[in-house]
XYZ file of C-alpha atoms in Angstrom:
685
model
C -29.667 -2.367 3.707
C -26.615 -2.714 1.447
C -24.324 0.229 0.735
C -21.266 0.152 -1.490
C -18.487 2.710 -1.051
C -16.008 3.417 -3.851
C -12.692 5.200 -4.238
C -10.480 5.382 -7.313
C -10.681 6.678 -10.855
C -13.287 7.185 -13.523
C -11.841 4.989 -16.247
C -11.664 1.257 -16.845
C -8.778 -1.014 -16.010
C -5.822 -0.750 -18.407
C -7.296 2.202 -20.287
C -4.879 5.101 -20.649
C -6.260 7.626 -18.196
C -3.710 10.346 -18.950
C -6.561 12.610 -20.062
C -8.130 12.439 -16.600
C -6.268 14.329 -13.871
C -4.913 12.169 -11.075
C -6.121 14.536 -8.336
C -8.768 12.099 -7.151
C -7.570 9.022 -8.989
C -5.524 6.710 -6.817
C -5.957 4.024 -4.186
C -9.096 2.544 -5.688
C -11.136 0.328 -3.367
C -14.623 -0.997 -2.715
C -16.279 -1.568 0.659
C -19.641 -3.259 1.154
C -21.631 -2.489 4.282
C -24.804 -4.217 5.451
C -26.810 -2.288 8.056
C -23.736 -0.365 9.139
C -21.379 -3.345 9.389
C -18.563 -4.082 6.951
C -18.885 -7.465 5.285
C -16.253 -7.132 2.535
C -13.544 -4.684 1.488
C -10.476 -4.786 -0.723
C -8.169 -2.373 -2.519
C -8.112 -2.671 -6.289
C -4.311 -2.900 -6.343
C -4.484 -6.257 -4.568
C -6.502 -7.677 -7.462
C -5.250 -5.918 -10.596
C -1.637 -5.871 -9.263
C -1.089 -2.170 -10.054
C 0.243 -0.161 -7.106
C -2.096 2.636 -5.990
C -4.473 1.733 -8.792
C -6.122 4.845 -10.254
C -8.931 2.987 -12.006
C -12.565 2.257 -11.322
C -12.332 -0.557 -8.729
C -14.191 -3.085 -10.863
C -12.555 -6.205 -9.429
C -13.037 -4.923 -5.902
C -16.731 -4.390 -6.569
C -17.009 -7.890 -8.042
C -15.381 -9.364 -4.948
C -17.663 -7.466 -2.570
C -20.791 -8.490 -4.458
C -19.696 -12.133 -4.618
C -18.936 -12.144 -0.881
C -22.500 -11.111 -0.138
C -24.019 -13.257 -2.891
C -25.725 -10.237 -4.480
C -25.760 -8.289 -7.735
C -25.081 -4.608 -8.260
C -28.826 -4.140 -8.771
C -29.339 -5.307 -5.170
C -27.263 -2.447 -3.736
C -29.396 0.244 -2.108
C -26.826 3.036 -2.373
C -23.499 3.466 -4.219
C -21.337 6.197 -2.673
C -18.313 7.785 -4.370
C -15.556 9.432 -2.341
C -15.653 13.024 -3.659
C -18.317 15.667 -4.065
C -20.166 15.866 -7.351
C -19.193 19.522 -7.738
C -15.515 18.680 -7.342
C -15.654 15.809 -9.835
C -17.472 17.972 -12.360
C -14.939 20.774 -11.921
C -12.121 18.353 -12.677
C -13.963 16.953 -15.689
C -14.566 20.472 -16.952
C -10.810 21.020 -17.104
C -10.580 17.868 -19.220
C -13.264 19.202 -21.586
C -11.372 22.451 -22.013
C -8.198 20.643 -23.025
C -10.063 18.110 -25.216
C -13.034 20.036 -26.655
C -13.744 17.421 -29.318
C -14.072 14.572 -26.800
C -17.587 14.129 -25.369
C -17.312 13.716 -21.595
C -20.530 13.443 -19.548
C -20.898 14.860 -16.070
C -19.574 12.833 -13.146
C -22.850 11.139 -12.231
C -23.598 9.968 -15.757
C -19.965 8.976 -16.282
C -19.895 6.834 -13.137
C -23.288 5.273 -13.861
C -22.242 4.560 -17.433
C -18.988 2.898 -16.402
C -20.702 0.749 -13.793
C -23.408 -0.167 -16.279
C -20.833 -1.243 -18.873
C -18.775 -3.237 -16.393
C -21.696 -5.033 -14.738
C -24.216 -5.254 -17.559
C -26.950 -3.415 -15.724
C -28.540 -0.008 -15.984
C -27.696 2.087 -12.930
C -30.360 4.464 -11.649
C -28.530 7.771 -11.054
C -30.637 8.370 -7.936
C -28.945 5.365 -6.290
C -25.538 7.049 -6.620
C -24.317 9.609 -4.114
C -21.171 11.728 -4.103
C -19.839 12.457 -0.634
C -17.281 14.887 0.755
C -13.753 13.500 0.527
C -12.656 14.715 3.948
C -15.966 13.828 5.569
C -15.466 10.311 4.177
C -12.077 10.214 5.896
C -13.569 11.566 9.117
C -16.483 9.116 9.152
C -14.211 6.160 8.402
C -12.332 6.899 11.617
C -14.949 8.180 14.070
C -17.617 5.610 13.191
C -15.065 2.814 13.738
C -13.526 4.242 16.937
C -16.139 3.246 19.486
C -15.894 6.760 20.944
C -19.038 8.543 22.050
C -17.339 11.900 21.506
C -13.976 12.960 20.046
C -12.092 15.436 17.938
C -11.781 14.175 14.367
C -8.900 15.241 12.119
C -8.767 14.371 8.419
C -5.450 15.481 6.974
C -3.908 14.637 3.597
C -2.487 16.052 0.388
C -5.843 17.207 -0.907
C -9.379 16.313 -1.864
C -12.404 18.446 -2.842
C -9.913 21.357 -3.045
C -9.254 21.043 0.701
C -6.341 19.590 2.652
C -7.784 19.244 6.124
C -11.016 18.939 8.095
C -11.230 19.269 11.865
C -14.552 18.261 13.369
C -16.287 17.053 16.501
C -17.731 13.574 16.446
C -20.638 13.002 18.793
C -22.784 9.855 18.905
C -23.597 9.236 15.228
C -22.951 12.745 13.941
C -19.869 14.718 12.874
C -19.922 18.518 13.049
C -17.165 20.339 11.099
C -15.207 22.992 12.970
C -12.702 24.219 10.403
C -11.314 23.340 6.972
C -8.057 24.318 5.282
C -7.508 24.933 1.553
C -5.344 22.711 -0.580
C -2.563 25.310 -0.856
C -1.981 24.937 2.916
C -1.595 21.181 2.585
C 0.805 19.432 4.931
C 0.721 16.429 2.630
C 1.882 18.594 -0.260
C 4.554 20.215 1.937
C 5.898 16.745 2.662
C 5.702 15.714 -0.994
C 7.290 18.913 -2.306
C 10.233 18.476 0.071
C 10.935 14.828 -0.643
C 11.240 15.552 -4.364
C 14.636 17.019 -3.517
C 15.563 13.813 -1.685
C 15.017 11.558 -4.703
C 11.476 10.515 -3.850
C 7.998 11.197 -5.185
C 4.328 10.520 -4.607
C 3.596 7.554 -2.317
C 7.190 7.574 -0.973
C 6.450 9.779 2.035
C 6.686 6.898 4.505
C 10.272 6.244 3.417
C 11.327 9.686 4.654
C 9.548 9.033 7.950
C 11.882 6.039 8.363
C 14.954 8.087 7.397
C 14.223 11.012 9.738
C 15.528 9.383 12.973
C 19.002 9.250 11.413
C 19.075 13.042 11.122
C 19.321 16.136 13.315
C 16.275 18.406 12.901
C 18.176 21.426 14.240
C 20.362 21.501 11.129
C 17.607 22.884 8.897
C 15.053 24.034 11.459
C 15.384 27.714 10.544
C 15.033 26.932 6.850
C 11.868 24.911 7.385
C 10.406 27.661 9.550
C 10.335 29.733 6.351
C 7.913 27.216 4.820
C 5.057 27.734 7.294
C 3.523 30.140 9.788
C 1.697 29.259 12.995
C -1.297 31.551 13.436
C -3.562 32.390 16.322
C -6.562 30.192 17.098
C -4.813 27.016 15.943
C -4.369 28.135 12.363
C -1.369 27.866 10.082
C -0.259 28.845 6.621
C 2.035 26.874 4.304
C 4.301 28.510 1.711
C 4.821 25.767 -0.845
C 6.357 28.199 -3.330
C 9.349 28.715 -1.039
C 10.319 25.051 -0.727
C 12.022 24.484 -4.084
C 14.084 27.682 -4.372
C 15.214 27.476 -0.748
C 16.264 23.842 -0.844
C 17.979 24.243 -4.209
C 20.233 26.912 -2.753
C 20.929 25.170 0.569
C 21.319 21.425 -0.014
C 22.797 18.998 -2.490
C 19.831 17.574 -4.354
C 19.686 13.792 -4.247
C 18.801 11.942 -7.437
C 16.937 8.648 -7.235
C 19.358 5.807 -6.548
C 22.107 7.995 -5.150
C 23.361 7.348 -1.606
C 21.988 9.389 1.289
C 24.294 11.920 2.879
C 23.962 13.225 6.428
C 22.538 16.361 4.866
C 19.643 14.385 3.372
C 18.999 12.709 6.705
C 18.959 16.084 8.458
C 16.490 17.484 5.929
C 14.232 14.481 6.575
C 14.411 15.079 10.315
C 13.640 18.786 9.903
C 10.646 18.001 7.670
C 9.269 15.505 10.167
C 9.723 18.008 12.998
C 7.908 20.720 11.015
C 4.953 18.407 10.392
C 4.751 17.487 14.064
C 5.028 21.091 15.199
C 2.140 22.229 12.964
C -0.194 19.368 13.909
C 0.526 19.804 17.615
C -0.183 23.532 17.284
C -3.612 22.844 15.772
C -4.614 20.146 18.223
C -3.424 21.949 21.363
C -5.683 24.851 20.516
C -8.770 22.771 19.800
C -8.386 20.462 22.782
C -8.205 23.573 24.948
C -11.250 25.144 23.265
C -13.407 22.007 23.271
C -12.120 20.124 26.299
C -12.320 16.885 24.293
C -9.730 14.275 25.273
C -10.105 11.727 22.499
C -8.923 11.981 18.910
C -9.712 10.214 15.635
C -7.303 10.494 12.704
C -7.621 9.693 9.004
C -6.195 10.881 5.694
C -2.829 10.059 4.178
C -0.885 12.079 6.766
C -2.425 9.867 9.465
C -0.120 7.096 8.198
C 2.741 9.045 9.770
C 3.128 6.621 12.669
C 5.891 8.677 14.277
C 3.566 11.671 14.569
C 0.807 9.433 15.909
C 3.086 7.979 18.558
C 4.240 11.392 19.735
C 0.627 12.560 20.025
C -0.111 9.500 22.131
C 2.858 10.042 24.453
C 2.103 13.766 24.777
C -0.739 13.141 27.228
C -2.924 15.541 25.250
C -5.438 12.741 24.644
C -6.650 9.818 26.733
C -6.988 7.718 23.578
C -6.374 8.064 19.851
C -7.926 5.980 17.084
C -6.342 5.887 13.632
C -8.367 4.273 10.869
C -5.925 1.623 9.552
C -6.636 2.330 5.858
C -6.167 6.045 6.485
C -5.246 6.851 2.860
C -7.774 7.360 0.076
C -8.788 3.691 -0.066
C -10.245 4.256 3.393
C -12.588 6.847 1.894
C -14.476 3.928 0.325
C -15.146 2.753 3.888
C -16.229 6.211 4.974
C -18.458 6.654 1.925
C -20.215 3.327 2.533
C -20.752 4.143 6.215
C -22.084 7.608 5.352
C -24.570 6.128 2.896
C -25.710 3.544 5.418
C -26.097 6.243 8.064
C -28.174 8.387 5.718
C -30.471 5.412 5.063
C -31.070 4.933 8.789
C -28.460 2.258 9.555
C -25.486 3.871 11.305
C -22.445 1.832 12.261
C -22.709 0.301 15.728
C -20.769 2.203 18.380
C -17.983 -0.386 18.649
C -14.193 -0.224 18.442
C -12.798 -1.719 15.240
C -11.022 -4.981 16.103
C -9.693 -6.207 12.741
C -9.683 -5.501 9.015
C -9.550 -9.044 7.619
C -12.169 -8.146 5.021
C -10.443 -9.203 1.794
C -10.547 -12.390 -0.290
C -10.112 -15.698 1.522
C -7.802 -18.514 0.461
C -10.960 -20.475 -0.293
C -10.936 -24.266 -0.045
C -7.967 -26.430 0.822
C -8.492 -28.205 -2.486
C -8.141 -25.010 -4.515
C -4.945 -24.089 -2.646
C -3.566 -27.577 -3.244
C -4.444 -27.428 -6.954
C -2.601 -24.125 -7.437
C 0.465 -25.291 -5.526
C 0.736 -28.608 -7.326
C 0.455 -26.884 -10.701
C 3.885 -25.489 -9.755
C 5.057 -28.896 -8.554
C 8.225 -28.927 -10.683
C 9.422 -25.826 -8.850
C 8.105 -26.429 -5.332
C 8.410 -28.983 -2.573
C 4.987 -29.232 -0.943
C 3.974 -30.902 2.290
C 0.591 -30.878 3.968
C 0.761 -30.665 7.753
C -1.671 -30.627 10.658
C 0.868 -28.540 12.583
C 1.971 -25.749 10.271
C 2.193 -23.443 13.281
C 4.772 -25.577 15.056
C 6.810 -26.187 11.915
C 6.774 -22.488 10.976
C 7.867 -21.536 14.496
C 10.759 -24.023 14.233
C 11.832 -22.597 10.882
C 11.804 -19.011 12.150
C 13.607 -19.913 15.381
C 16.267 -21.650 13.269
C 16.843 -18.449 11.267
C 14.498 -18.828 8.291
C 12.612 -15.918 6.747
C 9.194 -17.198 5.716
C 5.977 -16.050 4.086
C 2.766 -16.681 6.040
C -0.539 -16.661 4.142
C -3.764 -17.521 5.941
C -7.467 -16.632 5.804
C -8.818 -13.373 4.446
C -6.462 -10.606 3.345
C -6.178 -7.333 5.205
C -7.849 -4.105 4.066
C -5.285 -1.330 3.890
C -1.520 -1.080 3.428
C -0.377 -3.112 6.434
C 0.182 -6.851 6.527
C -1.321 -7.807 9.874
C -0.549 -11.509 9.964
C -2.497 -12.934 7.031
C -0.275 -11.848 4.111
C 3.048 -11.405 5.901
C 6.770 -12.060 5.707
C 7.964 -13.190 9.148
C 11.353 -13.566 10.801
C 13.113 -13.700 14.155
C 13.053 -10.147 15.617
C 16.302 -10.612 17.562
C 19.254 -10.616 15.103
C 19.872 -7.108 13.731
C 21.171 -8.803 10.582
C 17.633 -9.915 9.720
C 16.701 -6.309 8.937
C 19.496 -5.962 6.409
C 18.870 -9.414 4.990
C 15.180 -8.826 4.330
C 15.701 -5.314 2.986
C 18.343 -6.515 0.552
C 17.285 -10.007 -0.469
C 13.497 -9.949 -0.242
C 12.076 -6.433 -0.287
C 14.828 -4.943 -2.505
C 14.579 -1.655 -0.654
C 16.708 0.884 1.214
C 18.718 -0.621 4.044
C 17.718 2.024 6.613
C 14.020 1.105 6.460
C 12.727 -0.470 9.689
C 10.450 -3.464 10.224
C 7.532 -3.800 12.603
C 7.142 -6.189 15.534
C 4.034 -8.301 16.124
C 3.734 -9.145 19.826
C 1.167 -11.068 21.804
C -1.220 -8.506 23.233
C -0.810 -9.801 26.773
C 2.992 -9.543 26.625
C 3.355 -6.149 24.949
C 3.981 -4.139 28.111
C 6.984 -6.319 29.004
C 8.847 -5.275 25.846
C 7.397 -1.863 24.969
C 6.895 1.325 26.970
C 3.190 1.860 26.346
C 1.548 5.186 27.223
C -0.990 5.299 30.052
C -3.232 2.273 30.321
C -3.366 1.614 26.568
C -2.448 -1.955 25.655
C -4.068 -2.652 22.276
C -2.313 -1.536 19.083
C -3.639 -3.948 16.440
C -2.987 -1.934 13.253
C 0.688 -0.776 13.249
C -0.467 2.837 13.462
C 1.802 4.019 16.281
C 5.533 4.194 16.816
C 6.258 3.386 20.471
C 9.408 3.070 22.575
C 11.090 -0.291 22.972
C 12.017 -0.739 26.624
C 15.670 0.107 27.115
C 16.747 -3.326 28.453
C 15.059 -5.075 25.485
C 16.522 -3.026 22.639
C 19.753 -4.932 22.220
C 17.906 -8.245 22.121
C 15.370 -6.997 19.541
C 17.836 -5.717 16.971
C 15.777 -6.478 13.865
C 12.733 -4.434 14.899
C 14.243 -1.658 17.034
C 14.845 1.505 15.021
C 17.917 3.687 15.460
C 16.035 5.950 17.911
C 14.896 3.040 20.113
C 11.362 2.866 18.749
C 9.239 0.389 16.800
C 5.966 0.477 14.847
C 3.952 -1.854 17.032
C 1.280 -4.432 16.295
C -0.326 -6.265 19.193
C -2.009 -9.551 18.297
C -5.153 -10.804 19.995
C -6.098 -14.447 20.272
C -9.714 -13.489 19.604
C -9.167 -11.591 16.349
C -6.458 -13.748 14.733
C -6.056 -17.082 16.532
C -3.764 -18.628 13.886
C -1.272 -15.772 13.987
C -1.478 -15.602 17.792
C -0.684 -19.313 18.002
C 2.341 -18.908 15.726
C 3.787 -16.054 17.805
C 3.047 -18.002 20.978
C 4.802 -21.089 19.586
C 7.831 -18.999 18.654
C 7.785 -17.469 22.127
C 7.827 -20.896 23.778
C 10.895 -21.827 21.757
C 12.810 -18.575 22.283
C 11.357 -16.739 25.260
C 10.396 -13.842 22.960
C 6.691 -13.775 21.973
C 7.390 -11.391 19.092
C 7.882 -11.773 15.337
C 9.297 -9.397 12.770
C 6.374 -8.747 10.424
C 6.418 -7.030 7.042
C 4.132 -7.178 4.036
C 4.439 -10.135 1.674
C 5.529 -8.481 -1.576
C 8.652 -7.312 -3.319
C 9.402 -3.736 -4.326
C 7.662 -4.034 -7.710
C 4.187 -5.063 -6.616
C 1.372 -4.554 -4.106
C 0.932 -6.936 -1.178
C -0.009 -10.424 -2.376
C -3.620 -11.495 -2.180
C -4.189 -14.816 -3.955
C -2.400 -18.169 -3.873
C -1.002 -17.417 -7.333
C 0.362 -14.079 -6.101
C 1.964 -15.849 -3.152
C 3.691 -18.469 -5.283
C 4.962 -15.873 -7.761
C 6.439 -13.695 -5.030
C 7.905 -16.701 -3.217
C 9.681 -17.878 -6.370
C 11.016 -14.412 -7.210
C 12.482 -13.566 -3.796
C 15.024 -15.208 -1.527
C 12.454 -16.291 1.037
C 13.293 -19.605 2.672
C 9.789 -21.037 2.930
C 6.110 -20.384 2.362
C 3.328 -21.459 4.714
C -0.053 -21.176 3.033
C -3.154 -22.699 4.558
C -2.143 -26.155 5.804
C 0.766 -26.453 3.359
C 4.496 -26.110 3.981
C 6.305 -25.065 0.813
C 9.969 -24.824 -0.131
C 11.715 -24.265 -3.456
C 13.142 -26.957 -5.668
C 16.192 -26.494 -7.837
C 14.555 -26.498 -11.263
C 16.189 -27.727 -14.437
C 16.238 -25.895 -17.747
C 13.709 -28.408 -19.051
C 11.308 -27.569 -16.218
C 11.613 -23.834 -16.858
C 10.984 -24.487 -20.564
C 7.541 -25.904 -19.745
C 6.264 -22.687 -18.147
C 4.055 -20.296 -20.088
C 5.038 -16.677 -20.754
C 2.483 -13.890 -21.134
C 2.298 -10.145 -20.754
C 0.179 -8.873 -17.873
C -2.692 -6.628 -19.001
C -0.965 -3.518 -17.644
C 2.262 -4.092 -19.646
C 3.100 -3.080 -23.214
C 6.109 -3.437 -25.511
C 7.813 -0.403 -27.036
C 10.787 0.645 -29.106
C 12.134 4.120 -28.466
C 15.040 6.372 -29.387
C 17.325 7.003 -26.417
C 20.760 8.305 -25.594
C 23.420 5.699 -24.940
C 26.241 5.999 -22.421
C 28.386 7.429 -25.247
C 25.807 10.197 -25.762
C 24.694 8.701 -29.062
C 21.125 7.912 -30.012
C 20.120 4.291 -30.280
C 16.934 2.270 -30.497
C 16.069 0.557 -27.231
C 13.475 -2.071 -26.461
C 11.433 -1.885 -23.279
C 8.404 -3.132 -21.400
C 6.268 -0.410 -19.873
C 4.041 -1.130 -16.926
C 2.229 2.198 -17.097
C 1.385 4.983 -19.517
C 4.761 6.663 -19.052
C 8.210 5.704 -20.284
C 9.342 6.380 -16.725
C 7.735 3.056 -15.814
C 9.823 1.015 -18.227
C 12.324 -1.831 -18.085
C 14.743 -2.302 -20.957
C 15.049 -5.732 -22.530
C 17.274 -7.284 -25.151
C 16.232 -6.970 -28.825
C 16.099 -10.745 -29.152
C 13.671 -11.133 -26.276
C 11.646 -8.177 -27.526
C 11.202 -9.818 -30.934
C 9.929 -13.012 -29.331
C 7.611 -11.370 -26.802
C 5.920 -9.235 -29.421
C 4.951 -12.385 -31.351
C 3.016 -13.857 -28.431
C -0.736 -14.162 -28.799
C -2.013 -14.947 -25.329
C 0.900 -17.015 -24.075
C 3.829 -19.079 -25.288
C 6.136 -21.640 -23.743
C 9.435 -20.465 -22.316
C 11.093 -23.181 -24.393
C 9.599 -21.800 -27.599
C 10.720 -18.292 -26.703
C 14.263 -19.505 -26.051
C 14.288 -21.535 -29.284
C 13.538 -18.346 -31.167
C 16.296 -16.340 -29.462
C 19.030 -18.763 -28.565
C 19.186 -22.102 -30.343
C 22.675 -22.554 -28.890
C 22.450 -24.071 -25.426
C 25.078 -21.824 -23.862
C 23.145 -18.610 -24.500
C 19.778 -20.070 -23.470
C 20.772 -19.717 -19.826
C 21.476 -16.013 -20.362
C 18.066 -15.331 -21.865
C 16.292 -17.492 -19.281
C 17.913 -15.359 -16.587
C 16.656 -12.247 -18.380
C 13.142 -13.680 -18.428
C 13.355 -14.453 -14.723
C 14.610 -10.935 -13.962
C 11.749 -9.207 -15.746
C 9.341 -11.680 -14.115
C 10.719 -10.519 -10.765
C 9.938 -6.948 -11.852
C 6.396 -8.077 -12.793
C 6.849 -7.075 -16.438
C 5.828 -10.548 -17.605
C 3.905 -13.461 -16.141
C 5.263 -16.985 -15.862
C 2.816 -19.730 -15.010
C 2.160 -23.439 -15.444
C 0.589 -24.195 -18.807
C -2.489 -25.877 -17.255
C -3.311 -27.805 -20.413
C -3.495 -24.799 -22.742
C -1.606 -24.737 -26.026
C 1.133 -22.214 -26.517
C 0.726 -19.780 -29.366
C 3.344 -17.741 -31.146
C 2.173 -15.575 -34.027
C 4.025 -14.283 -37.027
C 6.093 -11.173 -36.250
C 3.988 -8.141 -35.328
C 5.015 -4.525 -35.497
C 6.036 -3.058 -32.158
C 4.630 0.081 -30.697
C 7.323 2.656 -31.483
C 7.689 5.920 -29.638
C 9.451 8.936 -31.049
C 10.475 10.549 -27.779
C 13.925 10.346 -26.235
C 14.379 8.616 -22.915
C 17.328 8.917 -20.598
């Protein structure tokens, strides 16, 4: 019995979906389950390279089907991660604002899109729409191995709700209470961080900033934003957040430095979240007597909250579904469909989420690497583990790409950037030179499972933390020697690594431990700040060449960078990625005068735009398919001195993923006659 779970939007890739509300349109994913067991899963962003992709997860579906060697017509049930009534209510709002546009109901729309994308007629009876929060709940409880537990789904919103608390028992989940969307803790978090220079999907950044602040500074102010009610209830007053903060703090604009005030607000927000969740769970543990907890939903990615729940002693064990955000609803939807068809998930604890695309054959990896041979030094080795351990012990920061990619937002040792966890300087180095992110942001440690208790103060008898879901205390004597992974408050977001679930990664950490006496590596996701985590060999090479990483280990290959000549750069092909478009717009200059600017947009909004020089704009807009870098530079800068300037501009916008550079691979370059640019009439800042 094959069941396919889906999350994401109801429009095709690269279509402008501005007419469709984004309420249930982000974190697209597909998960394929056979008889209750996951056989393939991937987030769409890993494949289409658009963060938090809000499109129909077409590529993810294709991958899942190919993994099982089946067609969409072979799938017994397709499950979508929101109720049909909710989807239709959202679509009705679209009809009201666009009365001349024919929009079918959700079932026909989804069946039609799938039929167009996969060339097959989809029987509407094979499609089911499932509760958003029940999808979250199922994704956690069915993977927990628990016979009985409390189950909490908590996020910004879905199906007009923000929370579901239920009891999981055997193969059933019985709801206890739900909360409306206007009492959303996710929205409380989001509304607050807007005044700290952040927006949607940035919530985790504030979690990392909070330990630098004092929650007492704004505790009384935040107590105005919520009420704790009897019987474990609460009420949130979102309308009070903006006016109160505007009159009490200096608003931070994006890119501005953080003041102590901003850090204190972050700490107060985190404390408020923890206080509300603890209030709810204390009541229901007392009422039910249940001592295990399952968590899912976007708020369940708050690892600090999770860690404090674990240390509280309120629960004997807590399971957090590692793809707790909306992509994880695809998992829950697939498991719900399988359950309904008589094939529930086996009552086993989830051990790993290496469900994504594999590196495939050694030959295919070699072919991709050697296509970049003018820019890379490549060596095949039978001991990549030993060599990588030597590099890291000698101070290198490397990328490590092996096997199947991870499902969810965490790099768990197959698509990772790795470094020595001891020098505190490694944190600053990676934040600045590789990730291009805020310097306060911490990195996670990966430790051998059997050695974790020596370095970390683990609660109770719990020893397995495979998914980076919990912040735990670093043992006091070890903190000074683990400067790169110990946060300012003495904690770390822990991953324990088992020899059984990831032998290659375990061997690497073990080899590093033998060289240094510390069986731990600093582990962060292999990407820069402009892209999702890498998935393919091509992604890995692109990110390696556009960061300051020292080396790349991919499959059995050891890779370093070559110093490339201008001639070698000239031979690369330039193209626009499908999600990018060229525009000219009127904008205000620094002298407060209007001028025409040229930009590449990587989304529907001018907010997602990078300005480029007029000369480069004129050349890029002529491209049909792809063109050689050398031809582009010939058109802009026939004088050799200025060619270097424009090559650097090309490399900078490549780093921002506004263009693609790639080996030509035998294809001819094409440059058309000048085409008219897309010109916008609005003013941009």
